[in-house]
Amino acid sequence: MNLFTKYIKGIAFLLLIGFSINANAAAPKRIITLSGALTETVDALGFGKNIVAVDVTSIYPAYVVALPKVSKNRTVSAEGLISFKPDLILAPEGSVSKEIAYQLQSAGINLVNIKQDYSVSGPIAFIKAVAAALQVPAKGEALAKQTQAKVGKALAGVKKSAKIPKVLFIYARGTGVMLVAGQHTNIDAIISLAGGKNAAQGFDNFKPYTTESLIEANPDVILMFDFGLSSLGGAEAVLKMPGVAQTNAGKNKKIVQMDGELLINFSVRLDQAITMLNKNLQ
């Protein structure tokens, strides 16, 4: 083989590689999203029509409620995911086991794990990562910039607040499952951004709710997800719970409920979560 022939073959190989990269870079047509934050971000990037299935936490925008669910709880199976014939699955980091990831890879399905950081800058990196997975980085840059501006405006509004109330978040699934959110949680972060102070101090993550811890925390506001408050029978029922009447929140009947997904998603609607919670805390 002479040098000219080698040169031509080399060019042909490079063209083939280039064609392969471009083909692989095509925007996905069938997408599964495995968290509410991923679903609303994919929609905001203009790929809502490409979502073929979602997880059970995805309830926004409204149309996704009617989409097929990949499971009845937060666990998924490879068979269930593959049955929707997706070409892209977006999952929160650490939510899909290595075994399922291997099965998806073997089926030729692209699984992308997206890390989420519960901070002011968290949504910016999150949006860009989702946009990269969708092969639309320019759209991601634009949406991230818009989101950053809206969050900045929301935080400027928070600075005008006169109060810094102590807020106790209670997660409830009826009286049988009640937890309070401690430090270094997504709830702790959103309370702080909205101008409040987490009343639950001295521990990280979540721990079981007790009457003693409620009285000791003495919150000015009790914050709950809307479904959690409903599971306990509403605000009046919470006010009658042991110990609540002894707190500032109980004395002032300050029980706040919010859409759970909006409150903790830390994605394209973070500004709305900050503004709404701040308003509810005043």
Coordinates of C-alpha atoms in Angstrom, one line a residue:
M1 CA 0.0 0.0 0.0
N2 CA 1.5 3.3 -1.1
L3 CA 1.4 6.5 0.9
F4 CA -1.4 8.0 -1.2
T5 CA -3.6 5.0 -0.6
K6 CA -3.0 5.2 3.1
Y7 CA -3.8 8.9 3.1
I8 CA -7.1 8.3 1.3
K9 CA -8.1 5.5 3.7
G10 CA -7.2 7.7 6.6
I11 CA -9.4 10.5 5.4
A12 CA -12.3 8.0 4.8
F13 CA -11.9 6.6 8.3
L14 CA -12.0 10.1 9.8
L15 CA -15.1 10.9 7.8
L16 CA -16.7 7.7 9.0
I17 CA -15.9 8.6 12.6
G18 CA -17.2 12.1 12.1
F19 CA -20.5 10.7 10.6
S20 CA -20.8 8.3 13.6
I21 CA -20.4 11.1 16.1
N22 CA -23.0 13.3 14.4
A23 CA -25.4 10.4 14.2
N24 CA -25.0 9.7 17.9
A25 CA -25.4 13.4 18.7
A26 CA -28.9 13.5 17.3
A27 CA -31.5 14.8 19.7
P28 CA -33.5 12.0 21.5
K29 CA -37.0 11.2 20.2
R30 CA -38.3 9.0 23.1
I31 CA -37.4 10.2 26.6
I32 CA -38.1 8.9 30.1
T33 CA -37.6 11.2 33.0
L34 CA -37.2 9.8 36.5
S35 CA -37.8 12.9 38.7
G36 CA -40.1 15.9 38.7
A37 CA -37.2 18.3 38.4
L38 CA -36.0 16.4 35.3
T39 CA -39.4 16.4 33.7
E40 CA -40.1 20.1 34.1
T41 CA -36.6 20.9 32.8
V42 CA -36.9 18.7 29.8
D43 CA -40.3 20.4 29.1
A44 CA -38.8 23.9 29.5
L45 CA -36.1 23.0 27.0
G46 CA -38.8 22.2 24.4
F47 CA -38.7 18.4 24.6
G48 CA -42.1 17.8 26.3
K49 CA -43.6 16.1 23.3
N50 CA -40.7 13.6 23.3
I51 CA -41.4 12.4 26.9
V52 CA -43.0 8.9 26.6
A53 CA -43.1 8.0 30.3
V54 CA -42.3 9.6 33.7
D55 CA -41.8 8.6 37.3
V56 CA -44.5 9.0 40.0
T57 CA -43.1 12.3 41.3
S58 CA -43.6 14.1 38.0
I59 CA -46.8 16.2 38.2
Y60 CA -45.7 19.4 36.3
P61 CA -46.6 20.6 33.7
A62 CA -50.2 19.3 34.1
Y63 CA -50.1 17.2 30.9
V64 CA -47.4 14.8 32.3
V65 CA -49.9 13.5 34.9
A66 CA -51.6 11.7 32.0
L67 CA -48.4 10.2 30.8
P68 CA -47.5 6.5 31.5
K69 CA -45.7 5.9 34.8
V70 CA -42.6 3.6 34.8
S71 CA -43.5 2.4 38.3
K72 CA -46.0 2.7 41.2
N73 CA -43.3 4.0 43.5
R74 CA -39.7 5.4 43.2
T75 CA -38.2 2.0 42.2
V76 CA -37.9 1.0 38.6
S77 CA -37.2 -2.1 36.7
A78 CA -35.1 -2.5 33.5
E79 CA -38.0 -4.4 31.8
G80 CA -40.4 -1.7 32.7
L81 CA -38.1 1.0 31.3
I82 CA -37.2 -0.9 28.1
S83 CA -40.9 -1.6 27.3
F84 CA -41.3 2.1 26.4
K85 CA -38.5 1.8 23.8
P86 CA -36.7 5.1 24.9
D87 CA -33.5 6.3 23.4
L88 CA -32.7 8.4 26.4
I89 CA -33.5 8.0 30.1
L90 CA -32.7 10.9 32.5
A91 CA -32.3 9.9 36.1
P92 CA -31.2 11.6 39.4
E93 CA -27.7 10.6 40.3
G94 CA -27.7 7.3 42.3
S95 CA -31.3 6.4 41.6
V96 CA -30.7 3.6 39.1
S97 CA -28.7 0.6 40.2
K98 CA -25.6 -0.6 38.4
E99 CA -27.5 -3.8 37.4
I100 CA -30.3 -1.9 35.7
A101 CA -27.8 0.5 34.1
Y102 CA -26.0 -2.5 32.6
Q103 CA -29.3 -3.9 31.3
L104 CA -30.2 -0.6 29.7
Q105 CA -26.8 -0.3 28.1
S106 CA -27.0 -3.8 26.7
A107 CA -30.4 -2.8 25.2
G108 CA -28.7 0.2 23.5
I109 CA -30.5 2.8 25.7
N110 CA -28.6 5.9 26.7
L111 CA -28.9 6.4 30.5
V112 CA -27.7 9.8 31.8
N113 CA -27.5 10.4 35.5
I114 CA -27.9 14.1 36.5
K115 CA -26.5 15.4 39.8
Q116 CA -28.6 17.9 41.7
D117 CA -27.3 20.5 44.1
Y118 CA -29.7 22.3 46.4
S119 CA -28.3 25.8 46.2
V120 CA -28.8 29.0 44.3
S121 CA -26.4 27.9 41.6
G122 CA -27.7 24.3 41.6
P123 CA -30.4 24.8 39.0
I124 CA -27.9 26.5 36.6
A125 CA -25.6 23.4 36.5
F126 CA -28.7 21.1 36.5
I127 CA -30.3 22.8 33.4
K128 CA -27.0 22.8 31.5
A129 CA -26.5 19.1 32.3
V130 CA -30.0 18.2 31.1
A131 CA -29.5 20.3 27.9
A132 CA -26.2 18.5 27.2
A133 CA -28.0 15.2 27.4
L134 CA -30.6 16.4 25.0
Q135 CA -27.9 17.6 22.6
V136 CA -29.1 21.3 22.9
P137 CA -26.3 23.0 24.9
A138 CA -27.2 26.5 23.5
K139 CA -30.8 26.2 24.6
G140 CA -29.4 25.1 28.0
E141 CA -27.2 28.2 28.3
A142 CA -30.2 30.5 27.4
L143 CA -32.6 28.8 29.9
A144 CA -29.9 28.8 32.6
K145 CA -29.4 32.5 32.1
Q146 CA -33.1 33.2 32.3
T147 CA -33.5 31.1 35.4
Q148 CA -30.5 32.8 37.1
A149 CA -32.0 36.2 36.5
K150 CA -35.4 35.2 37.9
V151 CA -33.8 33.6 41.0
G152 CA -31.8 36.8 41.5
K153 CA -35.0 38.8 41.3
A154 CA -36.8 36.5 43.8
L155 CA -33.9 36.8 46.3
A156 CA -33.9 40.5 46.0
G157 CA -37.6 40.4 47.0
V158 CA -36.7 38.2 50.0
K159 CA -34.2 40.8 51.3
K160 CA -37.1 43.2 51.8
S161 CA -38.7 40.9 54.3
A162 CA -38.8 42.2 57.9
K163 CA -39.1 38.8 59.6
I164 CA -36.8 35.8 59.8
P165 CA -39.3 33.2 61.1
K166 CA -38.3 29.9 62.5
V167 CA -39.8 27.2 60.3
L168 CA -40.3 23.5 61.1
F169 CA -41.0 21.3 58.2
I170 CA -43.0 18.1 58.9
Y171 CA -43.2 15.4 56.3
A172 CA -46.3 13.3 56.8
R173 CA -48.0 10.3 55.3
G174 CA -50.7 10.2 57.9
T175 CA -49.9 10.0 61.6
G176 CA -48.0 6.8 61.1
V177 CA -45.2 8.4 59.1
M178 CA -44.1 11.8 60.4
L179 CA -40.5 13.2 60.0
V180 CA -38.9 16.6 60.5
A181 CA -36.3 18.0 58.1
G182 CA -32.9 18.8 59.7
Q183 CA -29.9 20.7 58.4
H184 CA -28.3 20.0 55.0
T185 CA -31.5 19.0 53.4
N186 CA -33.3 20.4 50.4
I187 CA -36.0 21.7 52.7
D188 CA -33.3 23.4 54.9
A189 CA -32.0 25.1 51.8
I190 CA -35.3 26.4 50.5
I191 CA -36.3 27.7 53.9
S192 CA -33.1 29.7 54.1
L193 CA -33.4 31.0 50.5
A194 CA -37.0 32.1 51.3
G195 CA -35.8 34.2 54.3
G196 CA -36.6 31.8 57.1
K197 CA -34.5 29.7 59.6
N198 CA -34.9 26.0 60.0
A199 CA -36.2 25.4 63.5
A200 CA -34.8 21.9 63.5
Q201 CA -31.1 22.3 64.4
G202 CA -28.4 19.9 65.6
F203 CA -28.9 17.1 63.1
D204 CA -28.7 16.4 59.4
N205 CA -31.3 14.8 57.1
F206 CA -34.6 13.7 58.5
K207 CA -35.6 12.2 61.9
P208 CA -38.9 11.0 63.4
Y209 CA -41.3 13.7 64.6
T210 CA -41.9 13.8 68.3
T211 CA -44.0 16.2 70.5
E212 CA -41.0 16.9 72.6
S213 CA -38.9 18.0 69.6
L214 CA -41.8 20.2 68.4
I215 CA -42.1 22.0 71.7
E216 CA -38.3 22.4 72.0
A217 CA -38.0 23.8 68.4
N218 CA -40.9 26.2 69.1
P219 CA -41.4 27.2 65.4
D220 CA -43.1 30.3 64.2
V221 CA -44.4 28.4 61.2
I222 CA -45.1 24.8 60.5
L223 CA -44.5 24.0 56.9
M224 CA -45.8 20.9 55.1
F225 CA -46.3 19.5 51.7
D226 CA -49.9 19.8 50.5
F227 CA -50.5 16.1 50.4
G228 CA -48.9 15.7 53.9
L229 CA -51.2 18.2 55.4
S230 CA -54.2 16.5 53.8
S231 CA -53.0 13.1 55.1
L232 CA -53.3 14.5 58.7
G233 CA -56.8 16.0 58.1
G234 CA -55.9 19.6 57.3
A235 CA -54.6 22.6 59.2
E236 CA -57.3 22.4 62.0
A237 CA -56.3 18.8 62.7
V238 CA -52.6 19.8 62.9
L239 CA -53.4 22.6 65.4
K240 CA -55.0 20.0 67.6
M241 CA -51.9 17.7 67.6
P242 CA -50.3 17.4 71.0
G243 CA -47.8 20.2 71.7
V244 CA -48.7 22.4 68.7
A245 CA -50.7 24.8 70.8
Q246 CA -47.6 25.4 72.9
T247 CA -45.6 26.7 69.9
N248 CA -45.7 30.1 68.3
A249 CA -47.0 28.5 65.2
G250 CA -49.9 27.0 67.1
K251 CA -50.7 30.2 69.0
N252 CA -50.8 32.1 65.7
K253 CA -52.3 29.3 63.7
K254 CA -49.5 29.5 61.2
I255 CA -49.6 26.3 59.3
V256 CA -48.3 26.6 55.7
Q257 CA -48.8 24.1 52.9
M258 CA -47.0 24.1 49.5
D259 CA -46.8 22.0 46.4
G260 CA -44.1 19.5 47.3
E261 CA -42.5 19.3 43.8
L262 CA -42.4 23.1 43.5
L263 CA -40.8 23.4 46.9
I264 CA -37.9 21.0 46.5
N265 CA -37.3 20.7 42.8
F266 CA -34.5 23.3 42.6
S267 CA -34.8 23.6 38.8
V268 CA -36.5 26.0 36.4
R269 CA -39.1 27.1 38.9
L270 CA -36.8 27.8 41.9
D271 CA -37.7 31.5 41.7
Q272 CA -41.4 30.7 42.1
A273 CA -40.7 28.4 45.1
I274 CA -38.6 31.1 46.8
T275 CA -41.2 33.9 46.3
M276 CA -44.2 31.8 47.3
L277 CA -42.6 30.4 50.4
N278 CA -41.3 33.8 51.4
K279 CA -44.9 35.2 51.0
N280 CA -46.3 32.4 53.1
L281 CA -43.8 32.8 55.9
Q282 CA -44.6 36.5 56.4

